[in-house]
Coordinates of C-alpha atoms in Angstrom, one line a residue:
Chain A
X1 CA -9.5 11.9 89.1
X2 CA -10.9 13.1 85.6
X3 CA -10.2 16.7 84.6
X4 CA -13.9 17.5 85.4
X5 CA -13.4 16.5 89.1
X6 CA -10.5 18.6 89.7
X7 CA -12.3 21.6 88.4
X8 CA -15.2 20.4 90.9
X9 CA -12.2 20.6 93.8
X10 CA -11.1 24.5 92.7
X11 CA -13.9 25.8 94.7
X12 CA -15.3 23.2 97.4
X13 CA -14.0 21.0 99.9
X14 CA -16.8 18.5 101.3
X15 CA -17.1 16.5 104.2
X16 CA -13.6 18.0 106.4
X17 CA -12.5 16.8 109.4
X18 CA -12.9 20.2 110.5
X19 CA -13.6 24.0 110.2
X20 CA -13.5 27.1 111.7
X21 CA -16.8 29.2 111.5
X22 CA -14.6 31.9 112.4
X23 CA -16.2 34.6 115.0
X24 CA -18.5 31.9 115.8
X25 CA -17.4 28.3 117.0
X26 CA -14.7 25.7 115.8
X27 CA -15.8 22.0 114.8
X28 CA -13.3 19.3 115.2
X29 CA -14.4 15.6 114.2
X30 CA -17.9 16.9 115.1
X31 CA -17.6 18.3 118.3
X32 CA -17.2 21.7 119.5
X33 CA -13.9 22.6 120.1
X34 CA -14.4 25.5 122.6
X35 CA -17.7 23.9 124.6
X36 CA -16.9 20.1 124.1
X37 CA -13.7 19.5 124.0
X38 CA -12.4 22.7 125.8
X39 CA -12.2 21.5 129.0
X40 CA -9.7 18.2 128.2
X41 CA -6.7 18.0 128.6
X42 CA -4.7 18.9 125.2
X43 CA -3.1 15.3 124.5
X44 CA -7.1 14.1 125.0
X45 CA -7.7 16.8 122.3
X46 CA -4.3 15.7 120.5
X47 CA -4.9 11.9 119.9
X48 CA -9.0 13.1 119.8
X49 CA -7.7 14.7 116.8
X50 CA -6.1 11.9 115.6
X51 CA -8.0 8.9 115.8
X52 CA -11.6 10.2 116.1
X53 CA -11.9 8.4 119.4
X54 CA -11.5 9.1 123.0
X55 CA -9.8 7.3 125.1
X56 CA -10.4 6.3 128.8
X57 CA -8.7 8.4 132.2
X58 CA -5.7 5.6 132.5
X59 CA -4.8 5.3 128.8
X60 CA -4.3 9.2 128.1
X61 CA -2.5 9.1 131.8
X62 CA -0.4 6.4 130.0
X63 CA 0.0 8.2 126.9
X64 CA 0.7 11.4 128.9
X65 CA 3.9 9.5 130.5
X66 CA 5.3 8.1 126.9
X67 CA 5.7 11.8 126.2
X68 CA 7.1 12.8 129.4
X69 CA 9.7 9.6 129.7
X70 CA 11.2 10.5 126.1
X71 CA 11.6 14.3 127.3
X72 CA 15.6 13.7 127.1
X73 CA 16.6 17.2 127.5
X74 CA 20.0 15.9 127.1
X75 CA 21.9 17.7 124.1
X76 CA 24.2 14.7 122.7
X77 CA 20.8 13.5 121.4
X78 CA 20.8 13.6 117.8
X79 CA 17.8 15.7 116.9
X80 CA 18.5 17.2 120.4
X81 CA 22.0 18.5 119.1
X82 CA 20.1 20.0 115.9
X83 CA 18.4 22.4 118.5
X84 CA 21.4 23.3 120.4
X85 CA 22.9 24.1 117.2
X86 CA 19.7 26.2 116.4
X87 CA 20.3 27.5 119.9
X88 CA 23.8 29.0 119.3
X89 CA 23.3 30.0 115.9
X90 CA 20.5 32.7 117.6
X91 CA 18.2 31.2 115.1
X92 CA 14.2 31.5 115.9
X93 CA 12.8 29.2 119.1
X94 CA 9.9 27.8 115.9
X95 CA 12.6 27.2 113.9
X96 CA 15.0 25.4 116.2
X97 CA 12.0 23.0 117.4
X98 CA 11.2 22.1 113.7
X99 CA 15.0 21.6 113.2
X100 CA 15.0 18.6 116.0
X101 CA 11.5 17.7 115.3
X102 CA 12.4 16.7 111.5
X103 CA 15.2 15.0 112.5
X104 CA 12.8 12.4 114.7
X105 CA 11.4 10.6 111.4
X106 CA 14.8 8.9 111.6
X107 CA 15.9 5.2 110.0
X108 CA 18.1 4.5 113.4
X109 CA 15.6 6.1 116.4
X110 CA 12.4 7.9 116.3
X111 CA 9.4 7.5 114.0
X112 CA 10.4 4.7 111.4
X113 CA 11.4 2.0 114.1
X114 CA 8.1 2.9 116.0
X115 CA 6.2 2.4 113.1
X116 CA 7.9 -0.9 112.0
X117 CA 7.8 -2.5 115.7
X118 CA 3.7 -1.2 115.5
X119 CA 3.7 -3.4 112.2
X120 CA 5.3 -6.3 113.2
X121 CA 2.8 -6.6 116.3
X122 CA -0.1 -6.7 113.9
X123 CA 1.5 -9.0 111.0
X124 CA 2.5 -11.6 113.9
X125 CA -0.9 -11.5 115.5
X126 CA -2.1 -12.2 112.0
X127 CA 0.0 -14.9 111.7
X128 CA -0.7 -16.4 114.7
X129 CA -4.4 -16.4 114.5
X130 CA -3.8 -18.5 111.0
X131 CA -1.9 -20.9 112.9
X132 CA 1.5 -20.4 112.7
X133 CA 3.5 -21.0 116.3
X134 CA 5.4 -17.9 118.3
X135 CA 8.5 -19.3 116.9
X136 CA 7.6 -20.0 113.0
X137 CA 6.6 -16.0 113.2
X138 CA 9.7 -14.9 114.6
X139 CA 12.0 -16.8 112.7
X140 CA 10.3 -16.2 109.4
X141 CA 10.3 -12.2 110.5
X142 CA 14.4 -12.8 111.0
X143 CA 15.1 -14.6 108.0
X144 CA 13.5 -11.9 106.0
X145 CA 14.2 -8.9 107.4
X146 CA 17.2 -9.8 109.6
X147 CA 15.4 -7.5 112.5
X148 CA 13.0 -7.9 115.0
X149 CA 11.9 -4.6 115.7
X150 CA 11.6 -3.2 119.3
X151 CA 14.3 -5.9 120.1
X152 CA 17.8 -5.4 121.0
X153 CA 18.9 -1.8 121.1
X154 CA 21.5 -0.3 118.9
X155 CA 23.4 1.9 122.0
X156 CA 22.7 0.6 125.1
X157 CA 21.7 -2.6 125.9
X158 CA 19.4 -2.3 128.7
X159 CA 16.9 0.7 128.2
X160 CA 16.3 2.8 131.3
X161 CA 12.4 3.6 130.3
X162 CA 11.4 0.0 130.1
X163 CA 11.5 -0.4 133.4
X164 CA 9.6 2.6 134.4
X165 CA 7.3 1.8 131.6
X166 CA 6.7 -1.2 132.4
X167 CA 5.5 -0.5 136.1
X168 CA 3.3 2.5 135.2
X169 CA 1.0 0.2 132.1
X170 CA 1.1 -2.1 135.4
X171 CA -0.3 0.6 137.9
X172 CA -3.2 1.8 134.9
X173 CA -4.3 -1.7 134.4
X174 CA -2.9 -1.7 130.9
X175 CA -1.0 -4.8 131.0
X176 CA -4.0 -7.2 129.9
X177 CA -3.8 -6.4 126.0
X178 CA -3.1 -8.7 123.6
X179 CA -0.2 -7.2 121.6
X180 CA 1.6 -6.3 124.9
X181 CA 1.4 -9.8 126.2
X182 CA 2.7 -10.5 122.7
X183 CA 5.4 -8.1 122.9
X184 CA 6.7 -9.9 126.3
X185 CA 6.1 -13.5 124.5
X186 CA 8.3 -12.2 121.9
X187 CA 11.2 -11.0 124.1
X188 CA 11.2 -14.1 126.3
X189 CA 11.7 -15.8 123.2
X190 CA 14.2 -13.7 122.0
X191 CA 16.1 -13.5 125.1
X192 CA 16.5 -17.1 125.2
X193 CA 17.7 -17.6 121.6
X194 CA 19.8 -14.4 120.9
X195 CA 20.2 -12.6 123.9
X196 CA 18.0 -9.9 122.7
X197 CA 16.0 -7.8 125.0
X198 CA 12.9 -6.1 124.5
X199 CA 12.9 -1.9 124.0
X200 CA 10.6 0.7 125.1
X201 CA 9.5 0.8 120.7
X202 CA 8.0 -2.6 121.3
X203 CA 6.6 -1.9 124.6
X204 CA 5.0 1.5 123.1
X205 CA 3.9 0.2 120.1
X206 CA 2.4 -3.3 121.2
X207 CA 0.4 -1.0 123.9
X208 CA -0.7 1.6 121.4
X209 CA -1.9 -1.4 119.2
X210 CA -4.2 -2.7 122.0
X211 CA -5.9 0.7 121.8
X212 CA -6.7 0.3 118.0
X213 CA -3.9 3.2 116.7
X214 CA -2.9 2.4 113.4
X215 CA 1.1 3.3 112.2
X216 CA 0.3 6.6 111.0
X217 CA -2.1 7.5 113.9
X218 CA 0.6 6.3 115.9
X219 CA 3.6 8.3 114.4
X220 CA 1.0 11.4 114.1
X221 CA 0.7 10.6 118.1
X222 CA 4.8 10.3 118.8
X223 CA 5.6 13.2 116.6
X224 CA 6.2 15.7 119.0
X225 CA 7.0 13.4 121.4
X226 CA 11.0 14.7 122.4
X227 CA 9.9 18.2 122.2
X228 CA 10.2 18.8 125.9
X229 CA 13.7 17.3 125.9
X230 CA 14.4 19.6 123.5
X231 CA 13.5 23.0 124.9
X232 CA 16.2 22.8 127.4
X233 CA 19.1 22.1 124.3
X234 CA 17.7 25.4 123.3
X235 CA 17.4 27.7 125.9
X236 CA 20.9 26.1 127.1
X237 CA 22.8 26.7 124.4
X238 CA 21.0 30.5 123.9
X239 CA 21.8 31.3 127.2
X240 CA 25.5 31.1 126.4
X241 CA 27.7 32.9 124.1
X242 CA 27.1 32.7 120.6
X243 CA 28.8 29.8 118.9
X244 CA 29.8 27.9 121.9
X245 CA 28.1 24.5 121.4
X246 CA 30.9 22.1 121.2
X247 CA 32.9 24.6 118.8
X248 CA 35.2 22.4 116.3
X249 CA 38.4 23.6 115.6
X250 CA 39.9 23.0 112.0
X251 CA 42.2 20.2 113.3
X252 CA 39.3 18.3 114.7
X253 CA 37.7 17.8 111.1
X254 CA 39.8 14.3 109.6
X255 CA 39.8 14.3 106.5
X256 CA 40.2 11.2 104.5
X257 CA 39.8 12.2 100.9
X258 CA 42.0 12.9 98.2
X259 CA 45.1 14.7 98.1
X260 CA 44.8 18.4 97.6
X261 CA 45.2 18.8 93.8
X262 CA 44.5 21.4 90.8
X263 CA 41.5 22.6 89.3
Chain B
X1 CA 42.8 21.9 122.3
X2 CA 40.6 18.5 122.3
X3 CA 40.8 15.4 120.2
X4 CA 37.7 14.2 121.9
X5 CA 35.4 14.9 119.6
X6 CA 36.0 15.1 115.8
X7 CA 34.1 15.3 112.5
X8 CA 35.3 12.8 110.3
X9 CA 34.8 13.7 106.2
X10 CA 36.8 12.3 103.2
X11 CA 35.0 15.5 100.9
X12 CA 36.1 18.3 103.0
X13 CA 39.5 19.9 104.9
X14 CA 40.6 22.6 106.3
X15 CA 43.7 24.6 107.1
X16 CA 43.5 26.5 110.5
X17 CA 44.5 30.1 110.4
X18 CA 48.0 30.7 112.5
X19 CA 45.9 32.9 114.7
X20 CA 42.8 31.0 115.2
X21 CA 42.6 27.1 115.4
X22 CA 38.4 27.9 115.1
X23 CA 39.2 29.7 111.8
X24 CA 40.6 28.4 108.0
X25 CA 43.0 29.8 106.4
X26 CA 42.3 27.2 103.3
X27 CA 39.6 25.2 102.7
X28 CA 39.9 22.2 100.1
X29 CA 36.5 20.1 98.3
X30 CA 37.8 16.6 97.3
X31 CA 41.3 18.0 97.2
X32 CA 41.2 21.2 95.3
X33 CA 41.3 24.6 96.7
X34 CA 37.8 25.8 97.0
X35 CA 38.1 29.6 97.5
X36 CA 42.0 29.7 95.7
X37 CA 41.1 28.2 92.7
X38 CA 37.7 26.8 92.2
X39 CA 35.6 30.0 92.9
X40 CA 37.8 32.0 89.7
X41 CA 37.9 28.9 87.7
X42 CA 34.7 26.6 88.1
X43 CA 31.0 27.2 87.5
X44 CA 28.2 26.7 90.0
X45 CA 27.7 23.6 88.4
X46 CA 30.9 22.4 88.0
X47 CA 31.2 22.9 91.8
X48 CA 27.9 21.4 92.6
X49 CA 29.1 18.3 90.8
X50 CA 32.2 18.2 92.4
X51 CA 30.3 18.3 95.7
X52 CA 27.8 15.7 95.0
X53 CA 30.1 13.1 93.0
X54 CA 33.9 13.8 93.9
X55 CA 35.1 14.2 90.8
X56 CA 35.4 17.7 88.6
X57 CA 32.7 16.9 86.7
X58 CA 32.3 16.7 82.7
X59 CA 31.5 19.9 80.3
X60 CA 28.5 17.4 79.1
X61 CA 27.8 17.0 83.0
X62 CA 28.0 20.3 84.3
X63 CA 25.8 21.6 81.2
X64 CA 23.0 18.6 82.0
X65 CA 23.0 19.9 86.0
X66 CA 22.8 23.4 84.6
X67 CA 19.6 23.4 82.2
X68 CA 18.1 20.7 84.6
X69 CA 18.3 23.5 87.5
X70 CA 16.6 25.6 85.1
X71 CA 14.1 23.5 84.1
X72 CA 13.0 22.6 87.9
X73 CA 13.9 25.9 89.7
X74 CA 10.4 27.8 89.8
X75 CA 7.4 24.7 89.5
X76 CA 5.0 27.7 89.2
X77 CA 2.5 29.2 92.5
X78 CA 0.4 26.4 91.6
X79 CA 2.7 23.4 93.0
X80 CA 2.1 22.5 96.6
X81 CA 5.6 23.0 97.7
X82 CA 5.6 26.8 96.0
X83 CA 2.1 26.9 97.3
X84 CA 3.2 26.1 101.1
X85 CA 5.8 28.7 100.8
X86 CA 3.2 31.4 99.7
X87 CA 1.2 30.4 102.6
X88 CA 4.6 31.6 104.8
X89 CA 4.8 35.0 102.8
X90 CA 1.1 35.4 102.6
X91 CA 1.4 35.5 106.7
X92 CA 4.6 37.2 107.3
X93 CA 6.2 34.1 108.8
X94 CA 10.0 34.4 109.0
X95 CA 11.8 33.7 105.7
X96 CA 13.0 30.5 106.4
X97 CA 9.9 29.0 107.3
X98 CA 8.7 29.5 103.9
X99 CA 11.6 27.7 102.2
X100 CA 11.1 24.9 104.8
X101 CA 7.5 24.2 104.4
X102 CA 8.3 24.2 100.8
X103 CA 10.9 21.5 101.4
X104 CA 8.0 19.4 103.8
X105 CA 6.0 19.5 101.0
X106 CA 8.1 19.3 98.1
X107 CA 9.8 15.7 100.0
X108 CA 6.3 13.9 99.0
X109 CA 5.3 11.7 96.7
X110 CA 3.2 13.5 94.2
X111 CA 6.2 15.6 92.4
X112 CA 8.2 15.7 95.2
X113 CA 12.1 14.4 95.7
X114 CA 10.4 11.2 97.2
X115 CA 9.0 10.5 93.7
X116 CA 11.7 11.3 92.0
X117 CA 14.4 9.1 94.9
X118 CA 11.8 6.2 94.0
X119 CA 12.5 6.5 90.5
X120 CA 16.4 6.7 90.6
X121 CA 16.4 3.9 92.3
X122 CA 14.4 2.0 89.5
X123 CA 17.0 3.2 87.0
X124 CA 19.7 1.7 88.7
X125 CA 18.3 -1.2 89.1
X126 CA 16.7 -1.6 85.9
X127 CA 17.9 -0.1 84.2
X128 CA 16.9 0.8 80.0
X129 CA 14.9 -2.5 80.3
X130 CA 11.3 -1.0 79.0
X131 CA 9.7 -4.9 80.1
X132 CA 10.9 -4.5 83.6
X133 CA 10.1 -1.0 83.6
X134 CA 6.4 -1.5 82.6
X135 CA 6.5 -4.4 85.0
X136 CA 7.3 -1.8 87.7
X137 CA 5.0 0.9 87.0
X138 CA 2.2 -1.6 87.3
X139 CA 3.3 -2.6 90.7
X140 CA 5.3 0.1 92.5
X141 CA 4.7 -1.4 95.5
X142 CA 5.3 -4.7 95.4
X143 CA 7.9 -4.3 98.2
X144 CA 6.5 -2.3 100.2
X145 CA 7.4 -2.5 103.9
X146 CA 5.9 -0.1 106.6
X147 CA 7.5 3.0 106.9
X148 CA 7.4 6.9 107.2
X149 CA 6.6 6.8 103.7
X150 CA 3.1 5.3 102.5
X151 CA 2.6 3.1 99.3
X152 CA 2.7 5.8 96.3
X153 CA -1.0 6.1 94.7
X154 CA 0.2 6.0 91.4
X155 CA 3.0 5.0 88.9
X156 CA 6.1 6.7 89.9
X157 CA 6.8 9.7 87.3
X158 CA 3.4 10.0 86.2
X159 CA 0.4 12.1 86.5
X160 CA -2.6 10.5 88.1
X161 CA -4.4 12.9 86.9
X162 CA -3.0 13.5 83.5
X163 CA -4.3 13.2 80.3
X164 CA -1.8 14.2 77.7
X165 CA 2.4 15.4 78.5
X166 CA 2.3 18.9 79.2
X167 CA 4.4 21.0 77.1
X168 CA 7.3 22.2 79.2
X169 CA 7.6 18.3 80.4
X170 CA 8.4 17.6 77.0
X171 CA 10.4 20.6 76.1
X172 CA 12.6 19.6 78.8
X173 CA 13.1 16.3 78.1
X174 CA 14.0 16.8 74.5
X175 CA 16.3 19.3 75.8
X176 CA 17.9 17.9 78.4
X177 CA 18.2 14.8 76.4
X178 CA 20.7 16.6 74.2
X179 CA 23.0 17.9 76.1
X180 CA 22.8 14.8 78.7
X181 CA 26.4 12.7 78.8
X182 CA 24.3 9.9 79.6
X183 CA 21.5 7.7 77.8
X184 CA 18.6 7.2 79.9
X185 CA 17.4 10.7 79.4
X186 CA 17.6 9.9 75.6
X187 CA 15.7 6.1 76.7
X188 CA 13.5 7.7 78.0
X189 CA 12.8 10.2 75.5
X190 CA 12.4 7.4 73.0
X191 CA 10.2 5.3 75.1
X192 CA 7.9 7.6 76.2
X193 CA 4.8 6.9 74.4
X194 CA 5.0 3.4 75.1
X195 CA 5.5 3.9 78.9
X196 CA 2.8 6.4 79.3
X197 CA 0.4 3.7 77.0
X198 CA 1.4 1.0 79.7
X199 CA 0.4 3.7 82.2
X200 CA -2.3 5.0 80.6
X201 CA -1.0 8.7 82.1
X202 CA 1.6 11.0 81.0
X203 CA 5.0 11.4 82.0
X204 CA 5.8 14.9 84.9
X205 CA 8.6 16.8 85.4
X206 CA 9.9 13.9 88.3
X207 CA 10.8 11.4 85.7
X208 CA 12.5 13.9 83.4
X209 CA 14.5 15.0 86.9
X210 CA 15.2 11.8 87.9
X211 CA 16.4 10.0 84.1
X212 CA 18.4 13.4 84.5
X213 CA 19.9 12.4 87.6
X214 CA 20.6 9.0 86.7
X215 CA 22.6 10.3 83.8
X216 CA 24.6 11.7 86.0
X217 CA 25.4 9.2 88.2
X218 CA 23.8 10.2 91.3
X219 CA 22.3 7.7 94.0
X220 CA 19.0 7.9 95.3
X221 CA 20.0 10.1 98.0
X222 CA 21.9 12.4 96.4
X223 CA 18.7 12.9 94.1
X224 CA 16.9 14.0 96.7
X225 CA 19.4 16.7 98.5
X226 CA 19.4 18.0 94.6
X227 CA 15.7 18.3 93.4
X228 CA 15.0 20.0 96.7
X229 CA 17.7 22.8 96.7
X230 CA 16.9 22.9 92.8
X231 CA 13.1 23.7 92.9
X232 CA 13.7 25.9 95.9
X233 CA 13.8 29.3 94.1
X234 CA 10.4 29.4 92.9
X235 CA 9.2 28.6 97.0
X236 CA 11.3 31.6 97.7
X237 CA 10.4 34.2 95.0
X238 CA 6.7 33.3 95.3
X239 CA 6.7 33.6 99.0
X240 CA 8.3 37.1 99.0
X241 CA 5.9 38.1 95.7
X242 CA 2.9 37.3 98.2
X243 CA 4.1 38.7 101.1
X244 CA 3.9 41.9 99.2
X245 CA 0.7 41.2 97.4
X246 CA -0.7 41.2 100.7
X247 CA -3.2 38.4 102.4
X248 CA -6.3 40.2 100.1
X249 CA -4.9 38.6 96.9
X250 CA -4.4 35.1 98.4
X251 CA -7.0 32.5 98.3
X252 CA -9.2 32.8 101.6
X253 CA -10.0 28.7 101.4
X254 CA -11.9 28.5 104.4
X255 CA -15.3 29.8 103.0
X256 CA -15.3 26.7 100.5
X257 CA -14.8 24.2 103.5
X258 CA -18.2 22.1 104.2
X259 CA -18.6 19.4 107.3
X260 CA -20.9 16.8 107.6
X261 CA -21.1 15.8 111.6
X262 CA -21.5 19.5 112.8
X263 CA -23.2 20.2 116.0
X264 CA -24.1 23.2 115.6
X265 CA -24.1 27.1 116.7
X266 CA -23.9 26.4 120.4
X267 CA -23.3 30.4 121.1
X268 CA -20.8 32.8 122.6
X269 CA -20.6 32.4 126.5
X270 CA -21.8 35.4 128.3
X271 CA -18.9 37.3 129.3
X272 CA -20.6 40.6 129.8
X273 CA -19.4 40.8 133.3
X274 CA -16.0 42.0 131.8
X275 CA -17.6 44.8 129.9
X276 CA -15.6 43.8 126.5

């Protein structure tokens, strides 16, 4: 931008995706947010928001359960234990949330998996549809970047959700997409080379990618997607005296470093 | 007592008190005593070194980590970061909310630790080599792969926007070039015009930070953890300033926002049953 457009941006910002005539109304994506969108649901609203689109009864319902099936109100959970910790330090419910939601845009679990299983669907497609075979994608994708994304699973071999997962995209009639067949053409393939199986990210993303999302749209849609697991690490460890989440004693801390020495 | 569950760390240990397992009676940083002997003897620098990099750092060292604090610790109310902070002041929101939407938007990729983490990694991997620098500033994402992050917009270090190196960017980086144990502050100082010609923009305040931190020896990472804490004063003294100000002397942005697809005044509902 040129010094004179930034001086143009000071005062006016054009064309938002949004604004709030406040006293008066609130337009989001150009529709009323009180008289057209006020009677949906809020994750109808939420990926409205995001995308620009709405989305049909079934696929919110679908959407809806990937929320509720990664609700792991189970405190050993990473961003989880970040909560607890928040939780028995009497810190502020806001700020023990955002402590466990910041922790989900993780290299291991959470947001950056998601996104790179989303993007493997949609290079492999691309492939596919220039030619290449199943296989030549696959192996290419291994020999480059060692991982198959949504494959395999770094904890637990088999993945309780999938299952679950798998019956309810059944029940709503979303099991016809092409990136979900994809994903399942993927793990049969990797099941019978490496004993890999496929994980709810592949089953999520491929799913989400046959209802147009994007990676960003679709991180923006899992963002807050452990909060619910994560109100219960709270109010559990707030409801209990004060520093009583797995307390460490001094012994409990190995140390490996260097002997103690002078400054 | 358990042995279940223990924290494993080669930086820090600790000596329970007799009367307390839960409590330290000592507590040692990379093997010297942190509150026997560094706290009278080492500066906050030295300490931070020692943190960061193991070792009890340099004078040379501890003076570069010390002006380079300076030099980054208050970016001014115009930054994002110090902006988002003000915007937690401005509305009362609890203290710490201020100093951690400063760190959301201070992580980013336009002046923020991401920028600089990009550019700490191109040091060490190419080092003083102004070919495969320029090489690299004219395709910063040539590996790209999809992540949290998105491509950068611009050439890491540099102001998209810029048209000539703003005053305290080069203040700093004579400076800091100095006093800095290392050379690539001093490379860089040297090769700055011909970089920013390549570039056609001017050098920020990130690639003085980073060359700083590659001076010293940090990763990455480490870069990161440090250019956040170090530009976290000015978040927290503008946040409190406008909290006081009060929400009359704070930008009120929404009257300059326009939309194209709007509907329309579709009216209040008629809720004069309730006698509001």
């Amino acid at each position: 931008m040129s010094i004179e457009d930034l001086q143009s941006a000071q005062d006016q910002l054009h064309s938002a995706l949004g604004k709030a005539f406040l006293s008066e109304r609130v337009v989001m994506r150009g529709k009323d947010l009180h008289y057209e969108l006020g009677r949906k649901d809020w994750l109808s609203v939420m990926v409205y928001a995001i995308t620009g689109r709405e989305f049909s009864e079934n696929q919110i319902r679908y959407m809806n359960f990937m929320w509720v099936a990664t609700s792991y109100p189970d405190a050993g959970i990473w961003p989880n234990q970040a909560t607890a910790l928040a939780g028995t330090s009497r810190t502020t419910p806001s700020l023990s949330l955002v402590a466990g939601l910041a922790l989900s845009e993780a290299r291991l679990y959470g947001r950056k998996p998601d996104r790179r299983a989303m993007d493997f669907f949609y290079r492999a497609a691309a492939k596919l549809d220039q030619g290449f075979s199943l296989e030549e994608v696959i192996e290419k994708e291994i020999e480059e970047r060692k991982v198959v994304f949504g494959y395999g699973r770094p904890l637990v071999r088999l993945d309780e959700r999938v299952a679950h997962t798998l019956n309810v995209i059944t029940e709503l009639g979303l099991d016809g997409g092409r990136y979900f067949n994809l994903a399942l053409e993927v793990h049969r393939y990797l099941k019978r080379t490496r004993g890999l199986s496929i994980n709810i990210a592949a089953i999520s993303a491929s799913t989400m990618a046959d209802m147009d999302f994007s990676t960003e749209e679709y991180q923006l849609f899992l963002t807050l997607v452990f909060v619910a697991g994560m109100v219960p690490c709270y109010l559990d460890a707030k409801g209990r005296p004060e520093g009583s989440f797995f307390p460490v004693a001094c012994s409990n801390l190995v140390y490996s470093g260097v002997p103690e020495r002078s400054w | 007592m358990s042995d279940n569950f223990v924290l494993h760390s080669s930086i820090w240990r600790e000596e329970a008190a007799e009367s307390n397992p839960f409590v330290a009676s000592r507590c040692f940083a990379f093997g010297y005593d942190v509150y026997g002997e560094v706290l009278p003897k080492s500066s906050w620098s030295e300490y931070m070194l020692l943190l960061f990099l193991g070792e009890k750092p340099s004078a040379e060292a501890a003076m570069l980590i010390e002006k380079l604090a300076i030099a980054l610790a208050n970016p001014g109310p115009r930054e994002p970061s110090v902006r988002a902070a003000m915007n937690g002041g401005v509305g009362g929101s609890v203290d710490a909310a201020s100093l951690i939407a400063a760190l959301a938007v201070g992580a980013g990729q336009y002046g923020g630790s991401h920028e600089v983490a990009l550019l700490v990694e191109a040091w060490n991997r190419l080092g003083r080599d102004l070919p495969a620098w320029c090489d690299y500033l004219s395709h910063p994402n040539r590996d790209y792969r999809e992540d949290v992050w998105s491509p950068i917009e611009h050439p890491p270090g540099f102001d998209p926007h810029g048209v000539e190196c703003a005053q305290p960017v080069l203040q700093s980086l004579e400076f800091l070039a100095e006093v800095s144990p290392g050379r690539n502050l001093i490379w860089l100082f040297e090769q700055r015009v011909a970089l920013e010609q390549h570039t056609g923009l001017p050098i920020t305040m990130s690639a003085v930070a980073a060359a700083a931190f590659a001076d010293l020896g940090f990763s990455s990472t480490q870069a990161i953890m440090m250019y956040l804490m170090l530009r976290l004063p000015g978040a927290a003294v503008h946040a409190m300033e406008q909290e006081k100000l009060g929400w009359k002397k704070f930008p009120a942005y929404g009257q300059a926002i326009s939309i194209d697809n709007d509907p329309g005044e579709l009216g209040v509902p008629d809720v004069s049953r309730f006698e509001l």
